Amino acid sequence: MTEDDYRDIARSQDYGTPQEVSIAADTRRETHTHDQTSFVYVVSGRFILNTAEGSPAYGPGDIVILPANIPHAEEAGPEGATILVARK
């Protein structure tokens, strides 16, 4: 998927404005939740989403939808990761 496609989908499905988030190389954030659904697009690097269901890795052009109130921890591979996150 292209970034333009992602932005079009986010807009058409009433997500908020996508925010760019950078995660430093080999960093794992603390487990937390969000009270809104997150629609994520990987701009660059390796993005790992750790949940009770597993730890799938995503690369540039991949998208993931994380439902509200799911405990998770974002992680980046050795090259770091840049993602776009839109919520609703």
Coordinates of C-alpha atoms in Angstrom, one line a residue:
M1 CA 0.0 0.0 0.0
T2 CA 1.2 3.5 -0.7
E3 CA 1.1 6.3 1.9
D4 CA -1.4 8.1 -0.3
D5 CA -3.6 5.1 -0.3
Y6 CA -3.3 4.9 3.5
R7 CA -4.2 8.5 3.9
D8 CA -7.2 8.1 1.6
I9 CA -8.5 5.2 3.6
A10 CA -8.0 7.0 6.9
R11 CA -9.9 10.0 5.6
S12 CA -12.8 7.9 4.1
Q13 CA -13.2 5.8 7.3
D14 CA -13.3 8.9 9.6
Y15 CA -10.0 8.4 11.3
G16 CA -8.2 11.4 12.7
T17 CA -5.3 13.0 11.0
P18 CA -2.4 10.6 10.8
Q19 CA 0.5 11.4 13.2
E20 CA 4.1 10.4 12.4
V21 CA 5.8 8.4 15.2
S22 CA 9.5 7.4 15.2
I23 CA 10.8 4.6 17.3
A24 CA 14.5 4.3 17.9
A25 CA 16.5 1.3 16.7
D26 CA 16.1 -1.8 18.9
T27 CA 13.7 -0.1 21.3
R28 CA 10.6 -1.6 22.9
R29 CA 8.1 0.8 24.5
E30 CA 6.2 -0.1 27.7
T31 CA 2.9 -2.0 27.4
H32 CA -0.1 0.3 27.3
T33 CA -3.5 0.7 25.7
H34 CA -5.4 3.4 23.7
D35 CA -9.1 4.2 24.1
Q36 CA -9.5 4.4 20.3
T37 CA -8.8 2.1 17.4
S38 CA -5.4 2.7 15.8
F39 CA -4.8 2.5 12.0
V40 CA -1.1 2.2 11.4
Y41 CA 1.0 2.5 8.3
V42 CA 4.7 1.6 8.3
V43 CA 6.7 4.3 6.5
S44 CA 10.2 2.9 7.1
G45 CA 12.1 0.3 9.1
R46 CA 10.8 -2.7 10.9
F47 CA 7.8 -2.2 13.2
I48 CA 6.9 -5.0 15.7
L49 CA 3.5 -4.9 17.5
N50 CA 3.7 -7.0 20.7
T51 CA 0.3 -8.2 22.0
A52 CA -0.9 -11.3 23.9
E53 CA -1.6 -12.8 20.5
G54 CA 2.0 -12.6 19.3
S55 CA 4.6 -10.2 17.9
P56 CA 4.2 -9.8 14.2
A57 CA 6.7 -7.6 12.3
Y58 CA 5.7 -5.2 9.6
G59 CA 7.7 -3.4 7.0
P60 CA 7.4 -0.4 4.7
G61 CA 3.9 -0.2 3.1
D62 CA 2.3 -2.6 5.6
I63 CA -0.8 -1.6 7.6
V64 CA -2.2 -2.9 10.8
I65 CA -5.4 -2.1 12.7
L66 CA -5.2 -2.3 16.5
P67 CA -8.6 -2.3 18.2
A68 CA -9.1 0.0 21.2
N69 CA -8.1 -1.2 24.7
I70 CA -5.7 -3.9 23.6
P71 CA -2.6 -4.0 25.7
H72 CA 0.4 -3.7 23.4
A73 CA 4.0 -2.5 23.1
E74 CA 5.5 -1.0 20.0
E75 CA 9.0 -2.1 19.1
A76 CA 11.5 -1.3 16.3
G77 CA 14.1 -3.5 14.7
P78 CA 17.8 -2.6 14.3
E79 CA 17.1 0.1 11.7
G80 CA 14.4 1.8 13.8
A81 CA 10.9 2.4 12.5
T82 CA 8.7 5.3 11.4
I83 CA 5.0 4.8 11.3
L84 CA 1.9 6.9 10.7
V85 CA -1.0 6.4 13.3
A86 CA -4.6 7.6 12.8
R87 CA -7.2 6.9 15.5
K88 CA -10.9 6.9 15.9

